[in-house]
Short mmCIF file of C-alpha atoms in Angstrom, two decimals:
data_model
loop_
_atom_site.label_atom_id
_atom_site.label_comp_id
_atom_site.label_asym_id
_atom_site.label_seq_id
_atom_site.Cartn_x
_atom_site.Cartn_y
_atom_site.Cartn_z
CA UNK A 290 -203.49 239.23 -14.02
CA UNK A 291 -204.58 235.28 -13.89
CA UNK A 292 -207.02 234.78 -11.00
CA UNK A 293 -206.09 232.09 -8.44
CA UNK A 294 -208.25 229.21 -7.64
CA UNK A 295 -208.58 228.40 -4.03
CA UNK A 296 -210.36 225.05 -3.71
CA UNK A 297 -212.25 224.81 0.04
CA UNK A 298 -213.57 227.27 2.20
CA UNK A 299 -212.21 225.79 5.42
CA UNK A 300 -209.65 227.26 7.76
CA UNK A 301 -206.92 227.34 5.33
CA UNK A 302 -208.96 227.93 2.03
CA UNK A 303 -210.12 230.96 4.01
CA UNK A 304 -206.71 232.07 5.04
CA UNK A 305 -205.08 231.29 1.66
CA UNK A 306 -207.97 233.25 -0.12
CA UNK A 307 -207.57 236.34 1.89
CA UNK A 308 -204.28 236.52 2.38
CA UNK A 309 -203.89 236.85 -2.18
CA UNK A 310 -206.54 239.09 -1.90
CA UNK A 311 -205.18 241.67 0.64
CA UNK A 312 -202.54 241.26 -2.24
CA UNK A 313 -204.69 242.40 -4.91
CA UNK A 314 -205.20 239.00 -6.55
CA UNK A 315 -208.50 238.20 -7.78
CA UNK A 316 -209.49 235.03 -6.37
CA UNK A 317 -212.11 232.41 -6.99
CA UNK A 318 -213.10 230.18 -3.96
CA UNK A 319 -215.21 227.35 -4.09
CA UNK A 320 -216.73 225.88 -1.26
CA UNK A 321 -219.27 222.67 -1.73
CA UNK A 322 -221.44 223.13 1.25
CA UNK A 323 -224.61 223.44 1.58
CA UNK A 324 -224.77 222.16 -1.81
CA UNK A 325 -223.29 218.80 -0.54
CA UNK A 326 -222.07 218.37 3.00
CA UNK A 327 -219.80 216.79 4.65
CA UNK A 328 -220.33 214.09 7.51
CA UNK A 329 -219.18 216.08 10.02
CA UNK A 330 -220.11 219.92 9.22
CA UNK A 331 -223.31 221.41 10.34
CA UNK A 332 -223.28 224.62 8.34
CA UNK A 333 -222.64 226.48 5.31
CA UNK A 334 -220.09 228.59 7.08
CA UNK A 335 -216.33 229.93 6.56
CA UNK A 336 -213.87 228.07 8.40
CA UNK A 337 -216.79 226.07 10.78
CA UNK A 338 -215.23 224.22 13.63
CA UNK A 339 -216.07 220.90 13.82
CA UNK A 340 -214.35 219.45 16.70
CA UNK A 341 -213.19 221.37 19.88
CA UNK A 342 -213.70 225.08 20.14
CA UNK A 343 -209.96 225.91 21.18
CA UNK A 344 -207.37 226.41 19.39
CA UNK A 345 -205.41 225.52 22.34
CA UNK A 346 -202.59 227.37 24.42
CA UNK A 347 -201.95 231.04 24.32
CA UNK A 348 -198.73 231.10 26.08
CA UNK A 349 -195.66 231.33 24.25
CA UNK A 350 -193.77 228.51 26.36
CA UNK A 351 -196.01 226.29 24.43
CA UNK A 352 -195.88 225.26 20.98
CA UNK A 353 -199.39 226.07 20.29
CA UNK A 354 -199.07 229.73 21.59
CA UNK A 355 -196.00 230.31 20.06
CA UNK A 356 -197.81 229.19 16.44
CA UNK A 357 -200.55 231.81 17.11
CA UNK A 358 -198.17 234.91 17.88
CA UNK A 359 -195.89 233.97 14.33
CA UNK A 360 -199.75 234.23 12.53
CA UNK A 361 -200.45 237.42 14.29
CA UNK A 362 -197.65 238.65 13.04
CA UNK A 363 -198.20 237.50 9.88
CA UNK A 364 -201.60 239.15 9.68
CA UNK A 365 -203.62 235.51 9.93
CA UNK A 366 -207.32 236.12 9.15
CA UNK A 367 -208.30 233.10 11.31
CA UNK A 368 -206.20 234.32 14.16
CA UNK A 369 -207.30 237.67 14.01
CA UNK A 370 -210.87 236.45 14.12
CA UNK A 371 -210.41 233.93 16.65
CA UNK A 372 -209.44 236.88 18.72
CA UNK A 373 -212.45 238.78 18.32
CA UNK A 374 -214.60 235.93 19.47
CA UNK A 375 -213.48 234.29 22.36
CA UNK A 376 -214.65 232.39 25.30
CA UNK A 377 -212.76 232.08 28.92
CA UNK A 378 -210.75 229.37 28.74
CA UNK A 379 -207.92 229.92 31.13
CA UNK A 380 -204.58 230.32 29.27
CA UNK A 381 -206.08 228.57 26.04
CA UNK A 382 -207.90 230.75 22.45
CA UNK A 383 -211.14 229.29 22.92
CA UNK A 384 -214.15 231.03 20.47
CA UNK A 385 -218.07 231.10 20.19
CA UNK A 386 -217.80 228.87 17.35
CA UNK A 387 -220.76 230.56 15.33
CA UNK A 388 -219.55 234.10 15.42
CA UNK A 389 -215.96 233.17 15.24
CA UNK A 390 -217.46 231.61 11.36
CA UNK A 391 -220.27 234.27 10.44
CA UNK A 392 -217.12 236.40 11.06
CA UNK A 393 -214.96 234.96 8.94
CA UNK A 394 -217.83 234.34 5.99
CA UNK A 395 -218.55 237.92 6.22
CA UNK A 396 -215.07 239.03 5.93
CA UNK A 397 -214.72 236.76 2.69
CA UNK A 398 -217.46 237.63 1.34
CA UNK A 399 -217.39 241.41 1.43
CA UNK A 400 -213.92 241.16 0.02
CA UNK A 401 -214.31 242.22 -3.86
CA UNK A 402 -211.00 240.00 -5.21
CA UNK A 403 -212.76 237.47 -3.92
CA UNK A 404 -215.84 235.66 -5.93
CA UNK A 405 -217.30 232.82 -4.15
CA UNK A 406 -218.54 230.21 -6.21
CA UNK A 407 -220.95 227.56 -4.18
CA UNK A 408 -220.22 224.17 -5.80
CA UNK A 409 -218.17 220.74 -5.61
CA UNK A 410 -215.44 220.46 -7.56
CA UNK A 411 -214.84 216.56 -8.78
CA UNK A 412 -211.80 217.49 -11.57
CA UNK A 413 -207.81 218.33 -10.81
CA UNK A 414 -207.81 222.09 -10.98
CA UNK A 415 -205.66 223.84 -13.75
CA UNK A 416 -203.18 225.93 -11.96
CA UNK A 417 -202.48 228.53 -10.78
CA UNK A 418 -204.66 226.85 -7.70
CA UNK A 419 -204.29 225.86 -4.37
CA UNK A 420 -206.14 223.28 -2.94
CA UNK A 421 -207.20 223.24 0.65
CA UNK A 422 -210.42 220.86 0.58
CA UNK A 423 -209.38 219.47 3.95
CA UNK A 424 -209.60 215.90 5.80
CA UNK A 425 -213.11 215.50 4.74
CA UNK A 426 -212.39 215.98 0.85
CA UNK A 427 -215.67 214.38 -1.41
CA UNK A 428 -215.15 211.45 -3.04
CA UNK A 429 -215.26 213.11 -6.65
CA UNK A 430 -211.96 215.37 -6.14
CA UNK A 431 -210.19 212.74 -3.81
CA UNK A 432 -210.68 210.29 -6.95
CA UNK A 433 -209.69 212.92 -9.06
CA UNK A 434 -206.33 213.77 -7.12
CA UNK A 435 -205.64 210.28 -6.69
CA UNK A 436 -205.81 209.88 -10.88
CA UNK A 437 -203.44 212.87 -11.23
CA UNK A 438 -201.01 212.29 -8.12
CA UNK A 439 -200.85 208.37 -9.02
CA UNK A 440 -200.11 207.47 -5.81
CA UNK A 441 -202.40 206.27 -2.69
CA UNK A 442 -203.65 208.27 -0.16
CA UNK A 443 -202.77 207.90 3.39
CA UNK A 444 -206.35 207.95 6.08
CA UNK A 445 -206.79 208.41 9.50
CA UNK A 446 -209.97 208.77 11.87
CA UNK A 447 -210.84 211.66 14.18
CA UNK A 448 -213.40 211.97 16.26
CA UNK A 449 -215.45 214.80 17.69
CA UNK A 450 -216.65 215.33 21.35
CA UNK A 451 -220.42 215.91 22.49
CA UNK A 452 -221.87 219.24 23.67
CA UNK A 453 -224.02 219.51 26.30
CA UNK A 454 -226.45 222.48 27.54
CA UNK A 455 -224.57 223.61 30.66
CA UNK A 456 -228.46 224.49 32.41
CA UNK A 457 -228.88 220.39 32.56
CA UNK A 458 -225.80 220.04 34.42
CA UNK A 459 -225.99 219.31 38.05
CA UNK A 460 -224.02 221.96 39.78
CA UNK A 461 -224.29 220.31 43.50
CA UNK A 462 -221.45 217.67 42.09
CA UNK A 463 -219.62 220.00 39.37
CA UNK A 464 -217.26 222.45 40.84
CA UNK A 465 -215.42 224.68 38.89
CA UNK A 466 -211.88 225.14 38.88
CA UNK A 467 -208.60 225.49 36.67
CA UNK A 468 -205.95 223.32 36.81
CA UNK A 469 -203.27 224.69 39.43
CA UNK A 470 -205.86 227.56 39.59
CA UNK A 471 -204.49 229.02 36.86
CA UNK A 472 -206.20 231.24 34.68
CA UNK A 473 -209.33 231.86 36.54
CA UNK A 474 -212.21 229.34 37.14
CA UNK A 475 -212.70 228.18 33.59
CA UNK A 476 -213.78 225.10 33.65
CA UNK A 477 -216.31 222.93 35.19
CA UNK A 478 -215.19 219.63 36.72
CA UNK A 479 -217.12 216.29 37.45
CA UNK A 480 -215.42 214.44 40.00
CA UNK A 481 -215.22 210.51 40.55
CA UNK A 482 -215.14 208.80 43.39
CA UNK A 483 -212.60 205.39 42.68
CA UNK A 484 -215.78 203.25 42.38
CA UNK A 485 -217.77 205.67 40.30
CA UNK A 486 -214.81 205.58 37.52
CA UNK A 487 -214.43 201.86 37.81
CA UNK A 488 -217.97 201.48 37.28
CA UNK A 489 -218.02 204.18 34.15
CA UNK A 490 -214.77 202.70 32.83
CA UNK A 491 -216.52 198.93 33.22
CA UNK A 492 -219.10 200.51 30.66
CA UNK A 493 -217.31 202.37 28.47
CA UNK A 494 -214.89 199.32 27.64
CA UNK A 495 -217.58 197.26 26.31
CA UNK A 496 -220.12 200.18 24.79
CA UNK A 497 -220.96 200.00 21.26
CA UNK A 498 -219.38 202.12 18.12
CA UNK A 499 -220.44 202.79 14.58
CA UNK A 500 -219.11 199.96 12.70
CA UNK A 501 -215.87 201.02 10.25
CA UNK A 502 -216.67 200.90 6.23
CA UNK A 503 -215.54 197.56 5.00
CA UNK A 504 -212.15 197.30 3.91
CA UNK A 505 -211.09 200.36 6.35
CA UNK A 506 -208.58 200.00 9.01
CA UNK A 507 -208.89 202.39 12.24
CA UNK A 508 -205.92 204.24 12.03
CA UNK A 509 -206.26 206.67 15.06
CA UNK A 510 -204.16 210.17 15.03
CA UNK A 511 -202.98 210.10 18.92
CA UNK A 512 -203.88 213.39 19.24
CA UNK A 513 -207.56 212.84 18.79
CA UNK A 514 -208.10 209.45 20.00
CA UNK A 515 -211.33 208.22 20.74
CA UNK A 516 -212.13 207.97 24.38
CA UNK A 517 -213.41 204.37 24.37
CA UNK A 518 -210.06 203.17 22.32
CA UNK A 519 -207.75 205.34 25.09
CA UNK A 520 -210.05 203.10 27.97
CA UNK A 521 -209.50 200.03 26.37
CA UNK A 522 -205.56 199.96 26.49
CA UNK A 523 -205.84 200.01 30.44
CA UNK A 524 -208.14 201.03 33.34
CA UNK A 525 -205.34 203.68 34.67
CA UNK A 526 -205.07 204.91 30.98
CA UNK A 527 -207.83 207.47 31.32
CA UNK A 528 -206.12 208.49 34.56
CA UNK A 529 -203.18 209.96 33.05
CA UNK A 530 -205.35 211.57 29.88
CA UNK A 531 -208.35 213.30 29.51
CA UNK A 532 -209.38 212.39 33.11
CA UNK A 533 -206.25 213.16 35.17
CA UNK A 534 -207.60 214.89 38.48
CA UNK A 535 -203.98 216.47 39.16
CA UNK A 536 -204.05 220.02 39.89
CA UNK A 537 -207.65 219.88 40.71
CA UNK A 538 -209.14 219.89 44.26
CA UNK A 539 -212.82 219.56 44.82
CA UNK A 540 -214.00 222.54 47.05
CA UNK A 541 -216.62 220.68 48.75
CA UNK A 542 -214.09 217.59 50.62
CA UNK A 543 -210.79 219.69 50.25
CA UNK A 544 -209.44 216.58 48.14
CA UNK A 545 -208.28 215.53 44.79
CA UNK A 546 -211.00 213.52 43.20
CA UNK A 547 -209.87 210.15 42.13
CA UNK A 548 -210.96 211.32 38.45
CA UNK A 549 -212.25 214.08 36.85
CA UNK A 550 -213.93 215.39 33.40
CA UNK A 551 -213.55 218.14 32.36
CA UNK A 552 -216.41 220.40 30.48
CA UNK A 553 -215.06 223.44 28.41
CA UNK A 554 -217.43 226.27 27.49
CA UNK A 555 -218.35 226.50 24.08
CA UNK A 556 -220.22 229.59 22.96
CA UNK A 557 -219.92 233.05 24.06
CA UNK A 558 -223.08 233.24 25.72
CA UNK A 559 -222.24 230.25 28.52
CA UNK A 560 -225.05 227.61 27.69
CA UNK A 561 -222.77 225.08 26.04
CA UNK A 562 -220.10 222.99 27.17
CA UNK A 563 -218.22 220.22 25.96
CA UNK A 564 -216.55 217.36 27.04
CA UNK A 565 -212.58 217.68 27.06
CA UNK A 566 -211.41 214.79 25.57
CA UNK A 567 -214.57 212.74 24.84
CA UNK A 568 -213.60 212.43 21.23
CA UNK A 569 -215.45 209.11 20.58
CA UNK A 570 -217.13 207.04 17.83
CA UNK A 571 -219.59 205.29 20.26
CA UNK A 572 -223.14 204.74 18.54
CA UNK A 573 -225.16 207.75 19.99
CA UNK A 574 -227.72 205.47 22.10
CA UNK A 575 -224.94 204.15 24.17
CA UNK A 576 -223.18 207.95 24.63
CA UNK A 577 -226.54 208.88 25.91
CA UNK A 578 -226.09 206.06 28.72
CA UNK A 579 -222.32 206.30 29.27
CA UNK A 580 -221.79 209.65 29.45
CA UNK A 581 -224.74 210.29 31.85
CA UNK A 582 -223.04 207.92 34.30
CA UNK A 583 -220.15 211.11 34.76
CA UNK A 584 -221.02 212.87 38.04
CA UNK A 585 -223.59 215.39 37.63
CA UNK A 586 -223.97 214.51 33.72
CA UNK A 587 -227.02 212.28 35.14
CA UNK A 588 -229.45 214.69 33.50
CA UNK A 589 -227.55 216.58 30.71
CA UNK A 590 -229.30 217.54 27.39
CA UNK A 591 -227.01 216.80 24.26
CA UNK A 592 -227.21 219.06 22.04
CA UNK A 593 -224.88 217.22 20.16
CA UNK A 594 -223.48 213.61 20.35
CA UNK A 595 -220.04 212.80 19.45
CA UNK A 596 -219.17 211.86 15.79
CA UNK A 597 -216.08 209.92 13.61
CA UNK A 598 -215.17 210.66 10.37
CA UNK A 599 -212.90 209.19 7.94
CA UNK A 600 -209.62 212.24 7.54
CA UNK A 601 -208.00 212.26 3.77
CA UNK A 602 -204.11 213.46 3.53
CA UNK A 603 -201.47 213.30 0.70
CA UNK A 604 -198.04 211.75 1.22
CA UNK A 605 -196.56 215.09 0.82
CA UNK A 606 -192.97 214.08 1.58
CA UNK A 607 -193.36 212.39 -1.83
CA UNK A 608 -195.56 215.11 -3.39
CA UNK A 609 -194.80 218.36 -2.01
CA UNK A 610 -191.77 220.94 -2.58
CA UNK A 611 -191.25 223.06 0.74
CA UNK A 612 -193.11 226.09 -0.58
CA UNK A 613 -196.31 223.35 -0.37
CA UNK A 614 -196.01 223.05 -4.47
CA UNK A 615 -196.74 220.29 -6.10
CA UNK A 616 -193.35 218.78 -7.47
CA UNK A 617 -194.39 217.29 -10.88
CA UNK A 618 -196.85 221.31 -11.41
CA UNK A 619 -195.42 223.84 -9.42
CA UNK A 620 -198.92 226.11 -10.37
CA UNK A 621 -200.33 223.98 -7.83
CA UNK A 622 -199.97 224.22 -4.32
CA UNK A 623 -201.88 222.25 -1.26
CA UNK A 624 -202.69 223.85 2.29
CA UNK A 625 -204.57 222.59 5.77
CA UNK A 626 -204.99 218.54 6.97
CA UNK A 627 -204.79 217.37 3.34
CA UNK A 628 -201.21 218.04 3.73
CA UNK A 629 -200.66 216.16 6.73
CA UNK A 630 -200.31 218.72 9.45
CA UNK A 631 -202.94 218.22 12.11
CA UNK A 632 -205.04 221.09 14.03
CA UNK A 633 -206.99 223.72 13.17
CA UNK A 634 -204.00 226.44 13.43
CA UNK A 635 -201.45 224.89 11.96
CA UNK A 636 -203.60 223.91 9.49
CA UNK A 637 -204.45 227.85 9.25
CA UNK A 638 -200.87 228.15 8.88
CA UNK A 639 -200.11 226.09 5.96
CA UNK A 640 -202.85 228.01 4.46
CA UNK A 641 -201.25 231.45 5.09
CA UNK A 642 -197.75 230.59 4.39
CA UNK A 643 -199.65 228.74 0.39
CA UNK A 644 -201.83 232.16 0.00
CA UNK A 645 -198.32 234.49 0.59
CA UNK A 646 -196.77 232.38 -1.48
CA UNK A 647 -198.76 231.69 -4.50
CA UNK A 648 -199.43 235.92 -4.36
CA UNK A 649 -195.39 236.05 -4.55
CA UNK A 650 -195.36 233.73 -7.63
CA UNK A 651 -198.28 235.84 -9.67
CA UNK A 652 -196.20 238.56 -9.10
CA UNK A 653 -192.96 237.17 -10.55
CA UNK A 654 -191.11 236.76 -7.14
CA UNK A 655 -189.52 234.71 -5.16
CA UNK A 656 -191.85 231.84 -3.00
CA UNK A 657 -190.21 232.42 0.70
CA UNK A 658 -189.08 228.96 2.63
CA UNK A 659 -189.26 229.80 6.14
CA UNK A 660 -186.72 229.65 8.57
CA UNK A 661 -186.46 226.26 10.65
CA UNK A 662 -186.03 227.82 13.91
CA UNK A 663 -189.83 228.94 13.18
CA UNK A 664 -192.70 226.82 14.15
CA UNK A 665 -194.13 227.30 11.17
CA UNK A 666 -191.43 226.55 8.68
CA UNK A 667 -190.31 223.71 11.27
CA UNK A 668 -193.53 221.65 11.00
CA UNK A 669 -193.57 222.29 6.90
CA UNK A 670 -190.30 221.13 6.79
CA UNK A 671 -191.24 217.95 8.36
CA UNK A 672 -194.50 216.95 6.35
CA UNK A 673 -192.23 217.94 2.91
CA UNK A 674 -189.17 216.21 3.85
CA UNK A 675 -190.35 213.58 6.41
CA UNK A 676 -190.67 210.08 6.27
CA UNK A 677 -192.55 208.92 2.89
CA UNK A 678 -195.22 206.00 2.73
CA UNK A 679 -196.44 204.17 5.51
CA UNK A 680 -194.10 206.28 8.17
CA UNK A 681 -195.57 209.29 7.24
CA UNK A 682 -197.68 210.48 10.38
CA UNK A 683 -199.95 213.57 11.01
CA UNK A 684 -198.25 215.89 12.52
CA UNK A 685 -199.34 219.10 15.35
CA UNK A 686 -196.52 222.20 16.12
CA UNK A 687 -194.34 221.09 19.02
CA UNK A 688 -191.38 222.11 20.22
CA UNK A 689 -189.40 219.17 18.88
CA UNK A 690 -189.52 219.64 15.61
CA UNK A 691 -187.00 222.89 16.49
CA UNK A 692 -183.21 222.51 16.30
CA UNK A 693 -181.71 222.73 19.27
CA UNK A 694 -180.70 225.79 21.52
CA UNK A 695 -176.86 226.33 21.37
CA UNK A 696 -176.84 226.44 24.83
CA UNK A 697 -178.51 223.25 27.19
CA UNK A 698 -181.17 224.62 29.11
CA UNK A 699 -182.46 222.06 31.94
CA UNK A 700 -185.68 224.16 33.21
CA UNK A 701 -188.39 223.49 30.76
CA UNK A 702 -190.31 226.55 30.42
CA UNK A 703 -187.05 228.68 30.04
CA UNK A 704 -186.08 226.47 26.84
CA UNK A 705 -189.23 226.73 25.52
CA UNK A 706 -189.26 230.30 26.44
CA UNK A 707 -185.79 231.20 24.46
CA UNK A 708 -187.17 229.04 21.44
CA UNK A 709 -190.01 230.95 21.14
CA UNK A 710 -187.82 234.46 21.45
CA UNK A 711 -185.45 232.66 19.08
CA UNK A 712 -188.58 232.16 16.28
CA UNK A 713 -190.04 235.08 16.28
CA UNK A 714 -186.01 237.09 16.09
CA UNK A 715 -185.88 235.00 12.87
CA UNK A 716 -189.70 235.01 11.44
CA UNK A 717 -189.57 239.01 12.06
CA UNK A 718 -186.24 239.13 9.92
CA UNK A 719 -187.80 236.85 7.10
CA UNK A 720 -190.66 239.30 6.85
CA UNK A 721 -187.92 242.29 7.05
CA UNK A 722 -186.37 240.55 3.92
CA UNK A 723 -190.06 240.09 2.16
CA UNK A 724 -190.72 243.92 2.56
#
């Protein structure tokens, strides 16, 4: 049998590669890095992390949870070792970053179908291939793709919050707390006074950023806008975003703070922490002298400042059959953010549902569509049969992109609730039918 080449070692490279090897197809994976890296990856890791360290909500009344559960029980990889690694973080998946990777290389690298070969690929694959280079794709394969494809890419920005060593932090001012008080004590919170944001707010406004690459235009994905572009479309903006002090009273005056950051742990050992929401692009000098003006931030160490990168996706309404084949080669499939679904798990997804899939077509069967009502096969639907051109948007799982209950159910969490049950009733009969 053919071997399959799996282009990127990312979250879905990883998941596509293992899930045709559990198969028993031989699979070659190449992953660039360290051999050239990327502008926002630190390592030569599996699957590294380079934004937040959740992978948001557990819970199946949200979209996010529900996403996780249908790649449990699809045997994810990523999920599974996501859930060997994690960090408290209330009701969300939160990992120790590191081991959460070493895991995953380890895993992918002690699997014999699968030969890792560490080098950049700059030429359009010959199929049968799926490529999952991600958001951050080099400039040699995004030229060659663009050649091939003959069509233009579509770009965004995302942005990357800082870390801080959670032994600077000044625990006199930080309390820490859960929203509601749900889910334990989690987090750590720095409260404002109203003149303490005003002033921050005053500064952040008119800090300085990295300058774009000429001829660029900032196209920002909402769901990972910068923090100084959120200030800048109001002073009360912050106050209903990252910074919303609802649900949140400070133990030491018995009152909600007028604003509060939050700080999320990021390791498993509790000596990092990063900023919720401080996604930002600001030139590292002036995060240093921003950031520090957060209540007890005054004398933080940064371990790392926040970064911006450029994020590379194909207009796959245009390009992409529902299986995530490539119309005009149908050898070739794509998987993760080059796709145009945003986050790491539904990236993960798109991964898993490729790697199934291309494992079905070596072995002379049928490439499975799933269901709709799924949260999976409801956000594929949309990036293969959305909007093409200049409408076509990243896109995260969320409970919208479902049809409809037959039934109208007014309480919010008890529609989500029977969506969810309604998903996993049909995702469990798809796999029924697979078997």
């Amino acid at each position: 049998m053919k071997s399959v080449t799996v282009i990127g070692a990312g979250l879905a490279g990883s998941e596509a590669a293992w899930q045709l090897a559990k198969r028993g197809i031989k699979v070659k994976l190449y992953e660039m890095r360290p051999e050239k890296m990327t502008p926002a990856h630190h390592t030569d890791l599996f699957a590294e992390l380079v934004c937040s360290n959740s992978l948001r909500s557990n819970l199946l009344e949200n979209a996010a949870g529900l996403l996780k559960e249908e790649m449990r029980r699809l045997d994810s990889l990523i999920i599974k070792c996501a859930d060997n690694n994690t960090v408290p973080a209330g009701a969300a998946l939160a990992v120790d970053r590191e081991g959460f990777a070493r895991q995953v290389t380890r895993m992918i690298e002690e699997n014999h179908n699968i030969e890792v070969i560490r080098q950049e690929v700059t030429e359009f694959p010959v199929g049968p291939a799926i490529i999952a280079t991600g958001p951050l794709t080099s400039d040699g394969l995004a030229k060659a793709l663009a050649k091939v494809l003959d069509c233009e890419y579509l770009y965004f920005y995302d942005a990357a919050s800082p870390i801080v060593t959670a032994d600077s932090l000044d625990m006199d001012v930080i309390f820490r707390a859960s929203r509601y008080g749900k889910a334990g004590d989690h987090y750590l919170n720095c409260p404002f006074t109203r003149e303490e944001y005003e002033e921050f707010w005053s500064e952040l406004v008119e800090a300085k950023g990295y300058p774009l690459k000429r001829f660029e235009d900032l196209k920002v994905f909402e769901g990972c806008m910068p923090v100084e572009v959120m200030a800048k479309r109001g002073k009360d903006t912050l106050l209903y975003g990252p910074l919303r002090p609802v649900g949140l009273i400070d133990p030491r005056t018995g009152r909600t703070p007028y604003a509060v950051v939050q700080l999320r742990q990021d390791n498993a050992q509790g000596t990092l922490y990063n900023l919720v929401g401080f996604q930002t692009n600001l030139r590292w000098s002036e995060q240093n002298r921003v950031f520090r003006m957060i209540p007890g931030l005054k004398d933080a160490e940064f371990v790392r400042y926040g970064v911006m990168h450029r994020n590379t996706y194909i207009n796959s309404p245009r390009l992409l059959l529902d299986t995530l084949q490539l119309k005009t080669d149908p050898s070739i499939m794509f998987a993760g953010q080059i796709t145009g679904v945003e986050g790491y798990i539904e990236s993960t997804a798109s991964g898993l549902v490729a790697g199934i899939g291309m494992a079905r077509m070596m072995e002379g069967k049928p490439l499975p569509v799933l269901p709709g009502e799924t949260i999976i096969g409801s956000l594929l639907k949309y990036i293969t049969t959305g909007t093409a051109g200049d409408g076509f948007q990243p896109m995260n799982a969320n409970f919208g992109l479902l049809p409809p209950l037959e039934e109208r159910v007014r309480d919010k969490k008890m529609r989500n609730r029977m969506l969810a049950e309604r998903s996993l009733e049909y995702l469990d009969r798809m796999v029924r039918d697979l078997d």
